C-alpha positions as semicolon CSV with decimal commas, in nm:
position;residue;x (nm);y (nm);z (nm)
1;X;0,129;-3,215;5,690
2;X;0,480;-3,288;5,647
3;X;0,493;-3,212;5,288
4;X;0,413;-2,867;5,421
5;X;0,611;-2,824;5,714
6;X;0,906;-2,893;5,519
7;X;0,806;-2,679;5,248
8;X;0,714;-2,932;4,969
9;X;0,321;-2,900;4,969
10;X;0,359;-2,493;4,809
11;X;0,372;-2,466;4,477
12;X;0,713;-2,313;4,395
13;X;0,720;-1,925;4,352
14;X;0,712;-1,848;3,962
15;X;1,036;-1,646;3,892
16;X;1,032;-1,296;3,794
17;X;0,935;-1,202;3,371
18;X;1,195;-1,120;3,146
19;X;1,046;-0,770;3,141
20;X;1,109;-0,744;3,528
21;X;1,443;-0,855;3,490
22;X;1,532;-0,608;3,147
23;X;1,397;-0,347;3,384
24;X;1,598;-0,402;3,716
25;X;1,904;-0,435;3,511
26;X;1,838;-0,079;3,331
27;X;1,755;0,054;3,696
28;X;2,137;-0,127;3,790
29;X;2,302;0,023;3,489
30;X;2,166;0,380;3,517
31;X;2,281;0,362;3,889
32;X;2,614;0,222;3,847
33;X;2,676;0,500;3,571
34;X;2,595;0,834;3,778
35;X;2,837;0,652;4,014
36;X;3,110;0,639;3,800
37;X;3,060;1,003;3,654
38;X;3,096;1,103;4,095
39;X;3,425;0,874;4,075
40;X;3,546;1,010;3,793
41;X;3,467;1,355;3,906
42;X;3,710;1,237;4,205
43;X;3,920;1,131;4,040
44;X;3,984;1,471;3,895
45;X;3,985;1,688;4,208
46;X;4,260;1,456;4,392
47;X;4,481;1,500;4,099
48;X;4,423;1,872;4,116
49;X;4,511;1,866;4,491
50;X;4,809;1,657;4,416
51;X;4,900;1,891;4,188
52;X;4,896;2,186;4,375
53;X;5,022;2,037;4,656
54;X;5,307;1,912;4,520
55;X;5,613;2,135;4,598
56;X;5,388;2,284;4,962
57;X;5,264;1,967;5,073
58;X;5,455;1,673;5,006
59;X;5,214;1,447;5,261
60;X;4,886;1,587;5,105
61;X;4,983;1,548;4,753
62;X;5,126;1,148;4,836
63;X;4,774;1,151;5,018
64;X;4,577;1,276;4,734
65;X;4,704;1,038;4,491
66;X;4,654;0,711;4,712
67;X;4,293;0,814;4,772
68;X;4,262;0,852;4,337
69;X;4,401;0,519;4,334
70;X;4,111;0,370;4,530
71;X;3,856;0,574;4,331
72;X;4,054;0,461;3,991
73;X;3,994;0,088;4,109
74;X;3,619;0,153;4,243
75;X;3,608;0,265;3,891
76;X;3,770;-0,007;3,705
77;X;3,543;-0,225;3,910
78;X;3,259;-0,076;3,831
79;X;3,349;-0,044;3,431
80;X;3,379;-0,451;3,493
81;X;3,057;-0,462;3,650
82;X;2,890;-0,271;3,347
83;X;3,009;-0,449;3,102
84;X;2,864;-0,785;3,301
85;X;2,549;-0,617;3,304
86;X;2,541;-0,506;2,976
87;X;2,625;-0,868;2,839
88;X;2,351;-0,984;3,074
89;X;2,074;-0,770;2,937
90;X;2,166;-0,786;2,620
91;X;2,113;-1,191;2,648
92;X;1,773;-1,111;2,834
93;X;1,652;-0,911;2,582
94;X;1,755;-1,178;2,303
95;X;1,521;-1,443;2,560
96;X;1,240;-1,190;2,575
97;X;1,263;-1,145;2,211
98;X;1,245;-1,590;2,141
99;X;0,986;-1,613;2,369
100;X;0,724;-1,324;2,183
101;X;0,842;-1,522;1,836
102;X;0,731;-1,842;2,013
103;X;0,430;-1,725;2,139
104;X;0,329;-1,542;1,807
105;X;0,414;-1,865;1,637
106;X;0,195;-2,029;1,847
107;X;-0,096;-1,840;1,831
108;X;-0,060;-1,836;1,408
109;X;-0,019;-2,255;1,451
110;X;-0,383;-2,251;1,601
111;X;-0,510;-2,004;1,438
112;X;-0,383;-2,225;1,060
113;X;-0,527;-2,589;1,272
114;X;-0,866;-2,395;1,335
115;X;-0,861;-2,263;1,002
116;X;-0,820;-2,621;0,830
117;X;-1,016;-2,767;1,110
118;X;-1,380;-2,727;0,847
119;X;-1,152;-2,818;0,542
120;X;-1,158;-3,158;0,341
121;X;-0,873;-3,288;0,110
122;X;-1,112;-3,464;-0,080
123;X;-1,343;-3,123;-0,126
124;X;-1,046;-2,902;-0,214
125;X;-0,938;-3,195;-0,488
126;X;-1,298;-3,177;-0,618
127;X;-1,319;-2,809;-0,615
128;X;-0,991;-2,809;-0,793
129;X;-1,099;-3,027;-1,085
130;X;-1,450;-2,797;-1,099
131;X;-1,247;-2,461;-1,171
132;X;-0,948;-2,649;-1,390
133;X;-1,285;-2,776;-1,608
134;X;-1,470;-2,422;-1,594
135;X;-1,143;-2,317;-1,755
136;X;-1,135;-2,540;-2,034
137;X;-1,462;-2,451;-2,128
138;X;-1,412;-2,096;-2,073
139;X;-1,066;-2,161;-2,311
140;X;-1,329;-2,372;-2,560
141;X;-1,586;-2,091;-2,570
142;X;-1,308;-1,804;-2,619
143;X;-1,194;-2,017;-2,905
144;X;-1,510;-2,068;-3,076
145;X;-1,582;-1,731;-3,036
146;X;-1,271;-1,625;-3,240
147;X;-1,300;-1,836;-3,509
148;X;-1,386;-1,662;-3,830
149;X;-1,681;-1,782;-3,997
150;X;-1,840;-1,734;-4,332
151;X;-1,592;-1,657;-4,645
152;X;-1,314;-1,882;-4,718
153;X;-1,419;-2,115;-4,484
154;X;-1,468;-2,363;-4,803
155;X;-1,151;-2,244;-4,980
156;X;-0,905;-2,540;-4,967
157;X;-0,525;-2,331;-4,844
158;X;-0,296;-2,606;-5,067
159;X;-0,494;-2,460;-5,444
160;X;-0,405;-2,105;-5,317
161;X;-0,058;-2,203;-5,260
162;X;-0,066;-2,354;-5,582
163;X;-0,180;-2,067;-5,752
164;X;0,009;-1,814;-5,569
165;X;0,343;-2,026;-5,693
166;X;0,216;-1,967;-6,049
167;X;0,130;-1,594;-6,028
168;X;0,515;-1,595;-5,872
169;X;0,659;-1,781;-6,183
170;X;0,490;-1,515;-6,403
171;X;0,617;-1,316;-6,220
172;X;0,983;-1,425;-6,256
173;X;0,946;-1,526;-6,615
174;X;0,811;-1,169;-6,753
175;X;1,156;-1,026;-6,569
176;X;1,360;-1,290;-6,723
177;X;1,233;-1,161;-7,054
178;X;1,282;-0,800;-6,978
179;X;1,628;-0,856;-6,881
180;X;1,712;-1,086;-7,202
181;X;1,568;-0,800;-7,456
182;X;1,728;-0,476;-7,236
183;X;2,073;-0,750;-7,364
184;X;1,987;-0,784;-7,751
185;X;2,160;-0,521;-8,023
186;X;1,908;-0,307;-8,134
187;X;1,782;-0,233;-8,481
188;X;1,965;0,057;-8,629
189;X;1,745;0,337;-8,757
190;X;1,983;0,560;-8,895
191;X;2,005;0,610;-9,302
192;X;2,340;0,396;-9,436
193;X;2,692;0,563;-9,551
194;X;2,661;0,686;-9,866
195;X;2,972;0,473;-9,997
196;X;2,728;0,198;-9,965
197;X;2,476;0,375;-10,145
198;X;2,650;0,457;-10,406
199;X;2,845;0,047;-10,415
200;X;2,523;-0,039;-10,475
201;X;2,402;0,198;-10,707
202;X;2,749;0,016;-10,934
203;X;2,609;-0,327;-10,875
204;X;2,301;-0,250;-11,037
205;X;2,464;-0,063;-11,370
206;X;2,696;-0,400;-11,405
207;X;2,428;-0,594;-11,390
208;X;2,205;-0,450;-11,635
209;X;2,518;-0,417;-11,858
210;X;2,552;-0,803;-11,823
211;X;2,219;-0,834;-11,934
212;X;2,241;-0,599;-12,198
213;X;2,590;-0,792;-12,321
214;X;2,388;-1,132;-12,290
215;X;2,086;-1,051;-12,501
């Protein structure tokens, strides 16, 4: 009973949500700006009347001016009070904003635990080593598969290599010979000078005058 006459035995009265505040600030701000478009509006028509009453009405143009002071520093006041607002809201809405990340954070936390809740370490290891062995004997099969079979299995690769070096020598060897004959002097075919015909045709008269001489 005395917990509750002095007010301790209520619970204490849950503030307003950030979207209640966000909104009575907007309602603040929309107010405080139609007010200062009427001040401004003022504003204007005393300097108007000061204006015109300048050289007539010395008294109503002072008057006119005092009274767009007062409205210049509602205004200023006002412009202050905005800009208070503005920063206030603008930190609201950043609150609002933390609090939805938290709570969608939250939610995707539970949502992982319940998720994992049905899941084993030990299972997931063992399931793990079942696929990573279905895919070395999927790799074994593909490569059995591809492996050509039949001729030249039997052929052993070091006697073609072997061979092949031969044929290459050949190869090499017939080319050495072409070039080596394209560099000898070639028989001539053409018939001789006849000053060596006829040189000749002297060697054989002397000689069968020697043997004429010597018999």
């Amino acid at each position: 009973m005395l917990k509750n006459l002095l007010g301790m035995g209520h619970k204490k009265q849950q503030g307003p949500s950030a979207q209640e505040g966000l909104q009575k600030l907007r309602e603040t701000e929309e107010m405080l700006t139609k007010k200062q478009e009427f001040l401004e509006g003022k504003i204007q028509k005393e300097l108007e009347s000061a204006k015109r009453n300048g050289k007539k009405n010395k008294r109503a143009a002072l008057q006119a001016l005092k009274r767009k002071k007062m409205y210049e520093k509602q205004l200023g006041q006002i412009d202050g009070t905005l800009s208070t607002i503005e920063f206030q809201r603008e930190a609201l809405e950043n609150a609002n904003t933390n609090t939805e990340v938290l709570k969608t954070m939250g939610v995707a936390a539970k949502a992982m635990k319940s998720a994992h809740q049905n899941m084993d370490i030990d299972k997931v290891d063992d399931l793990m080593s079942d696929i990573q062995e279905q895919q070395d004997l999927a790799q074994e099969i593909s490569d059995a598969i591809s492996r050509p079979v039949g001729f030249g299995q039997d052929v052993d690769e070091d006697e073609l290599l072997a061979e092949l070096e031969d044929l290459e020598q050949e190869e090499l060897d017939r080319e050495l010979l072409q070039v080596g004959g394209e560099n000898l002097p070639s028989i001539p075919t053409a018939p001789l000078p006849s000053s060596k015909v006829k040189q000749r045709e002297e060697d054989e008269d002397d000689l069968k005058e020697l043997a004429a001489w010597g018999s």
